[in-house]
Amino acid sequence: MNAQAASVAEVWSWLGEVADPEIPVISVVDLGIVRDVAFDGDACVVTITPTYSGCPAMQVIAESVEQALHVHGLRDVRLVTQLSPAWTTDWMSEAGKAALKGYGIAPPAQQVIDISGLHAGVKRRAAPPLVVSCPNCGSQHTQLTSQFGSTPCKALYKCLDCREPFDYFKCH
Ligand SMILES: [Zn+2]
């Protein structure tokens, strides 16, 4: 199949089936990291903004995107990484946030924790207080127990009401 046989809308729907490697219930489209789909001659150009620069999952995501489009017959797939403007959790779709919650991960709250200092190993900036709702019982009576959950993109919280520990998606 050449590029003319596929439409941009089709490519978006195919990308909607590409799961995030760390959170299989959410697609890369719902995660909000796919910025643009365009055709350049026969090449399909997909622009992606990583959740944060150096996110270890990016390579896997790039390969999954390429593979998914190859499966649908697009031979020439070009991935462009766009770092600016930076991804924010606001780009995540409502469906994505709901899927996260169903998976037992608290969706991002309004405020994003600044973890740049943690990554660079330089001075640590104090995180603003943030209200994270428990995905199990909805209580806002929760406590941060670790800056790092099962992956660097998540923090570990504990609900003080139902006592369940849960991951909070903090990627920025
Ligand atoms: Zn709870």
PDB file of C-alpha atoms and ligand atoms in Angstrom:
ATOM      1  CA  MET A   1       0.000   0.000   0.000  1.00  0.00           C
ATOM      2  CA  ASN A   2       1.344   3.437  -0.699  1.00  0.00           C
ATOM      3  CA  ALA A   3       0.661   6.576   1.240  1.00  0.00           C
ATOM      4  CA  GLN A   4      -2.190   7.673  -1.007  1.00  0.00           C
ATOM      5  CA  ALA A   5      -4.164   4.593  -0.028  1.00  0.00           C
ATOM      6  CA  ALA A   6      -4.187   5.560   3.650  1.00  0.00           C
ATOM      7  CA  SER A   7      -5.612   8.708   5.085  1.00  0.00           C
ATOM      8  CA  VAL A   8      -4.326  10.720   7.996  1.00  0.00           C
ATOM      9  CA  ALA A   9      -7.508   9.815   9.890  1.00  0.00           C
ATOM     10  CA  GLU A  10      -6.796   6.122   9.379  1.00  0.00           C
ATOM     11  CA  VAL A  11      -3.273   6.518  10.677  1.00  0.00           C
ATOM     12  CA  TRP A  12      -4.639   8.248  13.803  1.00  0.00           C
ATOM     13  CA  SER A  13      -7.041   5.361  14.392  1.00  0.00           C
ATOM     14  CA  TRP A  14      -4.224   2.830  13.970  1.00  0.00           C
ATOM     15  CA  LEU A  15      -2.079   4.778  16.418  1.00  0.00           C
ATOM     16  CA  GLY A  16      -5.022   4.648  18.810  1.00  0.00           C
ATOM     17  CA  GLU A  17      -4.384   0.907  19.027  1.00  0.00           C
ATOM     18  CA  VAL A  18      -0.744   1.299  20.017  1.00  0.00           C
ATOM     19  CA  ALA A  19      -0.552   0.808  23.772  1.00  0.00           C
ATOM     20  CA  ASP A  20       1.825   2.616  26.035  1.00  0.00           C
ATOM     21  CA  PRO A  21       4.460   0.009  27.024  1.00  0.00           C
ATOM     22  CA  GLU A  22       4.288   0.968  30.697  1.00  0.00           C
ATOM     23  CA  ILE A  23       0.520   1.273  30.991  1.00  0.00           C
ATOM     24  CA  PRO A  24      -1.048  -1.194  28.528  1.00  0.00           C
ATOM     25  CA  VAL A  25      -4.586   0.144  29.042  1.00  0.00           C
ATOM     26  CA  ILE A  26      -3.759   3.525  27.530  1.00  0.00           C
ATOM     27  CA  SER A  27      -2.858   4.205  23.911  1.00  0.00           C
ATOM     28  CA  VAL A  28      -0.145   6.569  22.772  1.00  0.00           C
ATOM     29  CA  VAL A  29      -2.904   8.800  21.370  1.00  0.00           C
ATOM     30  CA  ASP A  30      -4.793   8.914  24.679  1.00  0.00           C
ATOM     31  CA  LEU A  31      -1.528   9.585  26.437  1.00  0.00           C
ATOM     32  CA  GLY A  32      -1.279  12.705  24.253  1.00  0.00           C
ATOM     33  CA  ILE A  33       2.242  12.147  22.971  1.00  0.00           C
ATOM     34  CA  VAL A  34       1.343  11.923  19.261  1.00  0.00           C
ATOM     35  CA  ARG A  35       1.473  15.514  18.080  1.00  0.00           C
ATOM     36  CA  ASP A  36       1.042  15.197  14.346  1.00  0.00           C
ATOM     37  CA  VAL A  37       0.481  12.794  11.486  1.00  0.00           C
ATOM     38  CA  ALA A  38       1.333  13.862   7.951  1.00  0.00           C
ATOM     39  CA  PHE A  39       2.403  12.448   4.645  1.00  0.00           C
ATOM     40  CA  ASP A  40       5.583  13.506   2.926  1.00  0.00           C
ATOM     41  CA  GLY A  41       5.390  11.870  -0.474  1.00  0.00           C
ATOM     42  CA  ASP A  42       5.106   8.163   0.308  1.00  0.00           C
ATOM     43  CA  ALA A  43       6.475   8.562   3.818  1.00  0.00           C
ATOM     44  CA  CYS A  44       4.176   8.729   6.802  1.00  0.00           C
ATOM     45  CA  VAL A  45       5.625  11.212   9.267  1.00  0.00           C
ATOM     46  CA  VAL A  46       4.555  10.818  12.901  1.00  0.00           C
ATOM     47  CA  THR A  47       5.596  13.522  15.337  1.00  0.00           C
ATOM     48  CA  ILE A  48       5.933  12.434  18.946  1.00  0.00           C
ATOM     49  CA  THR A  49       6.653  14.436  22.080  1.00  0.00           C
ATOM     50  CA  PRO A  50       8.043  12.239  24.860  1.00  0.00           C
ATOM     51  CA  THR A  51       6.424  12.497  28.281  1.00  0.00           C
ATOM     52  CA  TYR A  52       9.783  13.731  29.497  1.00  0.00           C
ATOM     53  CA  SER A  53      13.134  13.856  27.764  1.00  0.00           C
ATOM     54  CA  GLY A  54      14.986  10.677  28.493  1.00  0.00           C
ATOM     55  CA  CYS A  55      11.856   8.683  29.225  1.00  0.00           C
ATOM     56  CA  PRO A  56      13.133   5.082  28.942  1.00  0.00           C
ATOM     57  CA  ALA A  57       9.907   3.963  27.270  1.00  0.00           C
ATOM     58  CA  MET A  58      10.346   6.245  24.256  1.00  0.00           C
ATOM     59  CA  GLN A  59      12.412   3.792  22.234  1.00  0.00           C
ATOM     60  CA  VAL A  60       9.823   1.071  22.791  1.00  0.00           C
ATOM     61  CA  ILE A  61       7.033   3.481  21.862  1.00  0.00           C
ATOM     62  CA  ALA A  62       8.815   4.483  18.655  1.00  0.00           C
ATOM     63  CA  GLU A  63       9.256   0.847  17.678  1.00  0.00           C
ATOM     64  CA  SER A  64       5.621   0.000  18.467  1.00  0.00           C
ATOM     65  CA  VAL A  65       4.377   2.917  16.372  1.00  0.00           C
ATOM     66  CA  GLU A  66       6.559   1.920  13.449  1.00  0.00           C
ATOM     67  CA  GLN A  67       5.542  -1.711  13.714  1.00  0.00           C
ATOM     68  CA  ALA A  68       1.821  -0.916  13.926  1.00  0.00           C
ATOM     69  CA  LEU A  69       1.955   1.186  10.775  1.00  0.00           C
ATOM     70  CA  HIS A  70       3.996  -1.459   8.956  1.00  0.00           C
ATOM     71  CA  VAL A  71       1.285  -3.990   9.840  1.00  0.00           C
ATOM     72  CA  HIS A  72      -1.236  -1.699   8.159  1.00  0.00           C
ATOM     73  CA  GLY A  73       0.897  -1.600   5.036  1.00  0.00           C
ATOM     74  CA  LEU A  74       2.728   1.683   5.479  1.00  0.00           C
ATOM     75  CA  ARG A  75       6.267   0.805   4.534  1.00  0.00           C
ATOM     76  CA  ASP A  76       7.889   4.182   4.872  1.00  0.00           C
ATOM     77  CA  VAL A  77       7.369   5.448   8.400  1.00  0.00           C
ATOM     78  CA  ARG A  78       9.357   8.371   9.721  1.00  0.00           C
ATOM     79  CA  LEU A  79       9.290   9.323  13.383  1.00  0.00           C
ATOM     80  CA  VAL A  80      10.045  12.854  14.425  1.00  0.00           C
ATOM     81  CA  THR A  81      10.710  13.653  18.070  1.00  0.00           C
ATOM     82  CA  GLN A  82       9.572  17.098  19.054  1.00  0.00           C
ATOM     83  CA  LEU A  83      10.717  18.261  22.478  1.00  0.00           C
ATOM     84  CA  SER A  84       9.119  21.693  22.469  1.00  0.00           C
ATOM     85  CA  PRO A  85       6.531  22.549  23.626  1.00  0.00           C
ATOM     86  CA  ALA A  86       7.023  20.004  26.379  1.00  0.00           C
ATOM     87  CA  TRP A  87       4.386  17.387  27.001  1.00  0.00           C
ATOM     88  CA  THR A  88       2.076  18.119  29.882  1.00  0.00           C
ATOM     89  CA  THR A  89      -0.490  15.895  31.491  1.00  0.00           C
ATOM     90  CA  ASP A  90      -3.145  18.253  30.049  1.00  0.00           C
ATOM     91  CA  TRP A  91      -2.581  16.577  26.689  1.00  0.00           C
ATOM     92  CA  MET A  92      -3.869  13.315  28.052  1.00  0.00           C
ATOM     93  CA  SER A  93      -7.415  12.627  26.886  1.00  0.00           C
ATOM     94  CA  GLU A  94     -10.333  12.193  29.280  1.00  0.00           C
ATOM     95  CA  ALA A  95     -10.610   8.592  28.041  1.00  0.00           C
ATOM     96  CA  GLY A  96      -6.941   8.129  28.872  1.00  0.00           C
ATOM     97  CA  LYS A  97      -7.378   9.495  32.379  1.00  0.00           C
ATOM     98  CA  ALA A  98     -10.406   7.255  32.921  1.00  0.00           C
ATOM     99  CA  ALA A  99      -8.461   4.211  31.676  1.00  0.00           C
ATOM    100  CA  LEU A 100      -5.629   5.007  34.072  1.00  0.00           C
ATOM    101  CA  LYS A 101      -8.041   5.158  36.965  1.00  0.00           C
ATOM    102  CA  GLY A 102      -9.622   1.858  35.959  1.00  0.00           C
ATOM    103  CA  TYR A 103      -6.144   0.371  35.937  1.00  0.00           C
ATOM    104  CA  GLY A 104      -5.619   1.486  39.535  1.00  0.00           C
ATOM    105  CA  ILE A 105      -3.358   4.416  38.749  1.00  0.00           C
ATOM    106  CA  ALA A 106      -4.401   7.863  39.907  1.00  0.00           C
ATOM    107  CA  PRO A 107      -4.606  10.144  36.870  1.00  0.00           C
ATOM    108  CA  PRO A 108      -2.505  13.286  36.891  1.00  0.00           C
ATOM    109  CA  ALA A 109      -3.797  16.048  39.124  1.00  0.00           C
ATOM    110  CA  GLN A 110      -3.792  19.665  37.983  1.00  0.00           C
ATOM    111  CA  GLN A 111      -0.359  20.358  39.331  1.00  0.00           C
ATOM    112  CA  VAL A 112       2.571  18.474  37.912  1.00  0.00           C
ATOM    113  CA  ILE A 113       5.394  17.463  40.201  1.00  0.00           C
ATOM    114  CA  ASP A 114       8.673  18.891  38.985  1.00  0.00           C
ATOM    115  CA  ILE A 115      11.013  15.917  38.819  1.00  0.00           C
ATOM    116  CA  SER A 116      13.699  17.523  36.649  1.00  0.00           C
ATOM    117  CA  GLY A 117      15.946  17.996  39.656  1.00  0.00           C
ATOM    118  CA  LEU A 118      15.627  14.347  40.571  1.00  0.00           C
ATOM    119  CA  HIS A 119      16.691  13.238  37.124  1.00  0.00           C
ATOM    120  CA  ALA A 120      19.628  15.549  36.764  1.00  0.00           C
ATOM    121  CA  GLY A 121      20.788  14.789  40.254  1.00  0.00           C
ATOM    122  CA  VAL A 122      21.040  18.494  40.992  1.00  0.00           C
ATOM    123  CA  LYS A 123      19.272  20.470  43.670  1.00  0.00           C
ATOM    124  CA  ARG A 124      15.886  19.110  44.461  1.00  0.00           C
ATOM    125  CA  ARG A 125      13.027  21.534  44.150  1.00  0.00           C
ATOM    126  CA  ALA A 126      10.230  21.229  46.636  1.00  0.00           C
ATOM    127  CA  ALA A 127       7.157  19.752  45.008  1.00  0.00           C
ATOM    128  CA  PRO A 128       4.011  21.824  45.430  1.00  0.00           C
ATOM    129  CA  PRO A 129       1.354  20.212  47.604  1.00  0.00           C
ATOM    130  CA  LEU A 130      -0.945  18.228  45.414  1.00  0.00           C
ATOM    131  CA  VAL A 131      -4.238  16.515  45.933  1.00  0.00           C
ATOM    132  CA  VAL A 132      -4.212  12.994  44.555  1.00  0.00           C
ATOM    133  CA  SER A 133      -7.454  11.027  44.713  1.00  0.00           C
ATOM    134  CA  CYS A 134      -7.361   7.332  45.566  1.00  0.00           C
ATOM    135  CA  PRO A 135      -8.329   5.332  42.432  1.00  0.00           C
ATOM    136  CA  ASN A 136      -9.902   2.668  44.635  1.00  0.00           C
ATOM    137  CA  CYS A 137     -12.247   4.642  46.892  1.00  0.00           C
ATOM    138  CA  GLY A 138     -11.958   8.227  45.611  1.00  0.00           C
ATOM    139  CA  SER A 139     -10.696   9.565  48.928  1.00  0.00           C
ATOM    140  CA  GLN A 140      -8.435  12.615  48.783  1.00  0.00           C
ATOM    141  CA  HIS A 141      -6.905  11.577  52.068  1.00  0.00           C
ATOM    142  CA  THR A 142      -3.765  10.145  50.518  1.00  0.00           C
ATOM    143  CA  GLN A 143      -0.075  10.245  51.261  1.00  0.00           C
ATOM    144  CA  LEU A 144       3.035  10.125  49.091  1.00  0.00           C
ATOM    145  CA  THR A 145       5.151   7.166  50.156  1.00  0.00           C
ATOM    146  CA  SER A 146       7.791   7.167  47.415  1.00  0.00           C
ATOM    147  CA  GLN A 147       8.728   9.492  44.557  1.00  0.00           C
ATOM    148  CA  PHE A 148       9.233   6.420  42.424  1.00  0.00           C
ATOM    149  CA  GLY A 149       6.611   3.748  41.866  1.00  0.00           C
ATOM    150  CA  SER A 150       6.873   0.759  39.557  1.00  0.00           C
ATOM    151  CA  THR A 151       8.450   2.976  36.862  1.00  0.00           C
ATOM    152  CA  PRO A 152      10.177   6.382  36.978  1.00  0.00           C
ATOM    153  CA  CYS A 153       6.979   7.899  35.553  1.00  0.00           C
ATOM    154  CA  LYS A 154       4.995   7.049  38.644  1.00  0.00           C
ATOM    155  CA  ALA A 155       5.042   7.925  42.312  1.00  0.00           C
ATOM    156  CA  LEU A 156       3.816   5.580  44.988  1.00  0.00           C
ATOM    157  CA  TYR A 157       0.937   6.748  47.161  1.00  0.00           C
ATOM    158  CA  LYS A 158      -1.030   5.220  49.965  1.00  0.00           C
ATOM    159  CA  CYS A 159      -4.690   5.834  50.682  1.00  0.00           C
ATOM    160  CA  LEU A 160      -5.223   6.694  54.337  1.00  0.00           C
ATOM    161  CA  ASP A 161      -8.874   5.642  54.200  1.00  0.00           C
ATOM    162  CA  CYS A 162      -8.955   2.287  52.395  1.00  0.00           C
ATOM    163  CA  ARG A 163      -5.247   1.630  53.097  1.00  0.00           C
ATOM    164  CA  GLU A 164      -4.557   0.615  49.493  1.00  0.00           C
ATOM    165  CA  PRO A 165      -1.228   1.602  47.980  1.00  0.00           C
ATOM    166  CA  PHE A 166      -1.458   2.927  44.416  1.00  0.00           C
ATOM    167  CA  ASP A 167       0.624   4.407  41.643  1.00  0.00           C
ATOM    168  CA  TYR A 168       0.247   8.027  40.681  1.00  0.00           C
ATOM    169  CA  PHE A 169       1.134   9.001  37.111  1.00  0.00           C
ATOM    170  CA  LYS A 170       3.428  11.998  37.453  1.00  0.00           C
ATOM    171  CA  CYS A 171       5.228  12.059  34.139  1.00  0.00           C
ATOM    172  CA  HIS A 172       6.050  15.520  32.898  1.00  0.00           C
TER     173      HIS A 172
HETATM  174 ZN    ZN B   1      -8.794   4.586  49.026  1.00  0.00          ZN
END
